[in-house]
Amino acid sequence: MNQELTSISAHRASYERRFQRVIDYVHENLERDLDLNVLADIACMSPYHWHRIYQAFCGESLAGTVKRLRLQRAAGLLAKTEQSIEQIAQACAYPNVQSFTRIFSSVYGMPPARYRKEGSHTQFYSPQHLRSDTMFTVEIKEVPAMCLLALPHHGDYMGIGQAFDQLQGLAASRQLFGPHSRSIGIYLDDPSLVEEAKLRSWACLTVSPEQQANQAQSPLQAYDIAAATCAVLHYQGPYSDMHAAYEWLFGVWLPASGYEAADVAVYEEYLNDPRETAPLDLRTDIYLALRTN
């Protein structure tokens, strides 16, 4: 019996490693033509069955993954850089500006040039937000402790999706999802103070204490969040625009709130699934622990 369990565990670990190779390759080569047969070869799987296995593990088609990641990259470049629309289209592997504009508009609800000027990232810098904190709901909550399984991520926070995609496959492989599972991102460093390459974060899934004890095996690690009083900002919109919400939370809300931030990492809870939800409809709660004495 023990030999049988060991064999099953080894087989599962083999699948996990192969899917990690594919996930890494996709995230690192979004500007290239991602041929399905090449990816099947990277996974050491039959091209005939590869697509079906990927969708079962990751919850979306490979084409859906590539489209989602390319458009997330494009939205981030539009919001944070002055690159031309043509340069961004090329960086995200679209053959021309016309096809990029059509696909971006279908997902983000407006063409790229308009998104750059009017997208959700711009609302945080309107004159109104300097006078009022009613633009967003910030709720003070007593948050209980949480047990997590986590994957580390190093570098640009916008790249943490790579760790979450790996976590999705691992959780499916190990049957960790339950009715009360929560997706949590923990961000340890201030990106205005730490260079991008050295930023540290964690992609996490809430689990029971028993699951944490049994499944904290490489590459997953145990991570605990202590109970705390938190300010919770309810944000809706693309992940690529969320940096502006942090500017508002720390620069406008916190100084006027009468609270002090605790010396604890900020974390985010992702309330719906980016594989199934339009970017404008994504909902995220940003948790800022507060000092209570």
Short mmCIF file of N, CA and C in Angstrom, two decimals, residues 30-32 73 77 83-97 100:
data_model
loop_
_atom_site.label_atom_id
_atom_site.label_comp_id
_atom_site.label_asym_id
_atom_site.label_seq_id
_atom_site.Cartn_x
_atom_site.Cartn_y
_atom_site.Cartn_z
N LEU A 30 5.61 35.60 -23.96
CA LEU A 30 4.33 36.09 -24.47
C LEU A 30 4.48 36.85 -25.78
N GLU A 31 5.66 37.35 -26.06
CA GLU A 31 5.87 38.10 -27.30
C GLU A 31 6.11 37.17 -28.49
N ARG A 32 6.20 35.87 -28.25
CA ARG A 32 6.48 34.91 -29.31
C ARG A 32 5.21 34.17 -29.74
N ARG A 73 -0.69 42.18 -19.83
CA ARG A 73 0.57 42.89 -20.07
C ARG A 73 0.30 44.19 -20.82
N LEU A 77 1.18 48.06 -19.64
CA LEU A 77 2.04 48.94 -20.43
C LEU A 77 1.32 50.23 -20.80
N GLN A 83 4.98 53.95 -24.13
CA GLN A 83 5.19 53.22 -25.38
C GLN A 83 4.01 53.45 -26.32
N SER A 84 4.29 53.46 -27.61
CA SER A 84 3.22 53.65 -28.59
C SER A 84 2.32 52.41 -28.62
N ILE A 85 1.12 52.58 -29.16
CA ILE A 85 0.20 51.46 -29.29
C ILE A 85 0.82 50.38 -30.16
N GLU A 86 1.52 50.78 -31.22
CA GLU A 86 2.17 49.80 -32.09
C GLU A 86 3.25 49.01 -31.35
N GLN A 87 4.04 49.69 -30.53
CA GLN A 87 5.08 48.99 -29.75
C GLN A 87 4.45 48.00 -28.77
N ILE A 88 3.37 48.40 -28.13
CA ILE A 88 2.70 47.51 -27.18
C ILE A 88 2.10 46.32 -27.90
N ALA A 89 1.50 46.55 -29.04
CA ALA A 89 0.94 45.44 -29.82
C ALA A 89 2.03 44.43 -30.17
N GLN A 90 3.19 44.91 -30.59
CA GLN A 90 4.31 44.03 -30.92
C GLN A 90 4.81 43.28 -29.70
N ALA A 91 4.90 43.98 -28.55
CA ALA A 91 5.38 43.36 -27.32
C ALA A 91 4.45 42.26 -26.84
N CYS A 92 3.20 42.31 -27.27
CA CYS A 92 2.21 41.32 -26.84
C CYS A 92 1.82 40.37 -27.97
N ALA A 93 2.67 40.35 -29.04
CA ALA A 93 2.58 39.36 -30.11
C ALA A 93 1.34 39.49 -30.99
N TYR A 94 0.79 40.70 -31.10
CA TYR A 94 -0.30 40.91 -32.04
C TYR A 94 0.30 41.31 -33.39
N PRO A 95 -0.23 40.79 -34.49
CA PRO A 95 0.40 41.01 -35.80
C PRO A 95 0.31 42.46 -36.29
N ASN A 96 -0.70 43.19 -35.80
CA ASN A 96 -0.84 44.59 -36.21
C ASN A 96 -1.70 45.33 -35.20
N VAL A 97 -1.71 46.65 -35.32
CA VAL A 97 -2.46 47.48 -34.38
C VAL A 97 -3.96 47.21 -34.49
N PHE A 100 -4.89 44.04 -32.54
CA PHE A 100 -4.71 44.33 -31.12
C PHE A 100 -5.85 45.20 -30.61
#
